[in-house]
């Protein structure tokens, strides 16, 4: 008997019931490598081959022996897990190691400062908050410089060394005041008041956030507004700043949005006895967020061409680029940063998932020196972040990734290629059923063709209810003892994110399962689907 079945369900009962409809509400009691074990009614363990990989958080599989041993050692040594507001040399070592790898992959040597957090969404929110603090500070620095310029104009008017040109009044749409001896002083005051009013109006506008259509960056109140899926986002639209979404492969739309949203601040300059209006770009853009390979959105890699355009356009608009490597990073595509292969360079990076080695819950936000604001560290914190246990385990993960000249990265690439070859083979055998195979390394997806017009009523209904991918996953679990999941925002796509230890034999097992599923879809034979009643 499953341990939870004796009491009524209080832990997300609705979700549990929904999982039950696809036979996915099974309990796993043990995990090792790419295998999870579930117990049957008679108490025997059944191995399940895990291609879901903890939503991509298990680059070394479940309970990797070296990571488990390190965790044991830390507990045995009574490592002080929570010693906030003290020196954390292990966190510094971790940040330094991340820097070393980021520098190697991106070809730079600019420092990236680390803020640790506890989940992916939290690292994204740390990046958003930092970017907003930086924007607000840039804005107030600009306004201070403008105020100093206005002051110089006042002095020049008082000393009678400069006059306000008619063009200034024309441009501002206000009249020149007075006719007396102190005309120039009154003129500067009128201009200063109008400039102040306009700048204040500009400064009061909310920051502009940009993200890609299909993107996923978390479900907390800030990050969910940058997540494209409307179902997740719209009920909470009033809680966080809204983003503008850019369609994939449409740099022209990005360019349009950047132009539309950009704004200016006005100032006064004294030059050759004249006071002139000067305009400068207002810091309106808080951040542009992207995933190098969209995960939840259906395993969709960003093209190098679009990536290059995004980099150039955001740089020109002084819009900080936040690269969300939460799912694509940590070696999954053969590099710590999948974006480094696209030639992208982030102002910010977010890493999570495998950073904790499948044991610790940890994440990190990295910000480059040019954008770094020291004040951030005094206004952002978390009880649990930067704890010794997580930092030491993350250091172990990096050690395993970097060992033997980066063998793990090569393994991710090689195992990913083997898995992709198999998926391509399935697609070639079932072009009438499989729409596309996408992804890179060990972040792969297979999209089925839309079944909403299917002859078979069960298959058609599953497609209409949005449960299609879950029904397929339920069948693969019960008929083949393999765990897979659809991408939640694109449920016709099954995702495969196993560990670097995935074997040829396991890939062959998945091939048999997918061949079976494709046969069922080709023949519209839902009676062959194994969807048991809830356990
Ligand atoms: N960013 C990306 C690219 C993600 O894939 C996720 C989570 C997050 C941010 C949020 O991280 O869950 O730790 O707060 N993706 C999960 C998934 C939900 O389906 O792979 P979190």
mmCIF file of N, CA, C and O in Angstrom, residues 27 68 171 179 188 268 280 356 373 396 442 489 520:
data_model
loop_
_atom_site.group_PDB
_atom_site.id
_atom_site.type_symbol
_atom_site.label_atom_id
_atom_site.label_comp_id
_atom_site.label_asym_id
_atom_site.label_seq_id
_atom_site.Cartn_x
_atom_site.Cartn_y
_atom_site.Cartn_z
ATOM 1 N N UNK A 27 3.839 6.232 -6.461
ATOM 2 C CA UNK A 27 4.833 6.684 -5.479
ATOM 3 C C UNK A 27 6.170 6.024 -5.750
ATOM 4 O O UNK A 27 6.247 4.803 -5.897
ATOM 5 N N UNK A 68 26.293 11.841 -2.832
ATOM 6 C CA UNK A 68 25.718 11.321 -1.582
ATOM 7 C C UNK A 68 26.817 11.229 -0.511
ATOM 8 O O UNK A 68 26.614 11.622 0.642
ATOM 9 N N UNK A 171 10.351 74.053 -28.580
ATOM 10 C CA UNK A 171 10.467 72.590 -28.440
ATOM 11 C C UNK A 171 9.637 72.092 -27.250
ATOM 12 O O UNK A 171 9.021 71.029 -27.299
ATOM 13 N N UNK A 179 9.201 90.363 -19.184
ATOM 14 C CA UNK A 179 9.846 91.255 -20.153
ATOM 15 C C UNK A 179 10.901 92.100 -19.467
ATOM 16 O O UNK A 179 11.513 92.961 -20.084
ATOM 17 N N UNK A 188 14.859 80.634 -17.411
ATOM 18 C CA UNK A 188 15.468 79.367 -16.968
ATOM 19 C C UNK A 188 14.536 78.650 -16.001
ATOM 20 O O UNK A 188 14.354 77.424 -16.085
ATOM 21 N N UNK A 268 19.387 70.713 -19.597
ATOM 22 C CA UNK A 268 19.820 72.004 -20.157
ATOM 23 C C UNK A 268 21.343 72.042 -20.202
ATOM 24 O O UNK A 268 22.000 71.629 -19.255
ATOM 25 N N UNK A 280 18.659 62.796 -23.473
ATOM 26 C CA UNK A 280 19.436 61.571 -23.274
ATOM 27 C C UNK A 280 18.453 60.425 -23.092
ATOM 28 O O UNK A 280 17.318 60.638 -22.669
ATOM 29 N N UNK A 356 22.445 21.739 -7.468
ATOM 30 C CA UNK A 356 22.388 21.097 -6.155
ATOM 31 C C UNK A 356 22.662 19.599 -6.201
ATOM 32 O O UNK A 356 22.504 18.904 -5.188
ATOM 33 N N UNK A 373 25.654 46.217 -8.616
ATOM 34 C CA UNK A 373 25.380 47.266 -7.626
ATOM 35 C C UNK A 373 25.552 46.663 -6.235
ATOM 36 O O UNK A 373 24.779 45.795 -5.818
ATOM 37 N N UNK A 396 30.925 20.196 -5.421
ATOM 38 C CA UNK A 396 31.142 18.802 -5.823
ATOM 39 C C UNK A 396 30.620 18.582 -7.251
ATOM 40 O O UNK A 396 31.258 17.910 -8.066
ATOM 41 N N UNK A 442 21.411 16.636 -23.794
ATOM 42 C CA UNK A 442 20.432 15.856 -23.029
ATOM 43 C C UNK A 442 19.217 16.708 -22.674
ATOM 44 O O UNK A 442 18.689 16.624 -21.560
ATOM 45 N N UNK A 489 3.792 23.536 -21.073
ATOM 46 C CA UNK A 489 3.133 24.575 -21.865
ATOM 47 C C UNK A 489 2.994 24.175 -23.327
ATOM 48 O O UNK A 489 2.546 24.974 -24.146
ATOM 49 N N UNK A 520 0.171 3.018 -31.870
ATOM 50 C CA UNK A 520 -1.180 3.246 -31.333
ATOM 51 C C UNK A 520 -1.810 4.479 -31.980
ATOM 52 O O UNK A 520 -2.976 4.474 -32.369
#
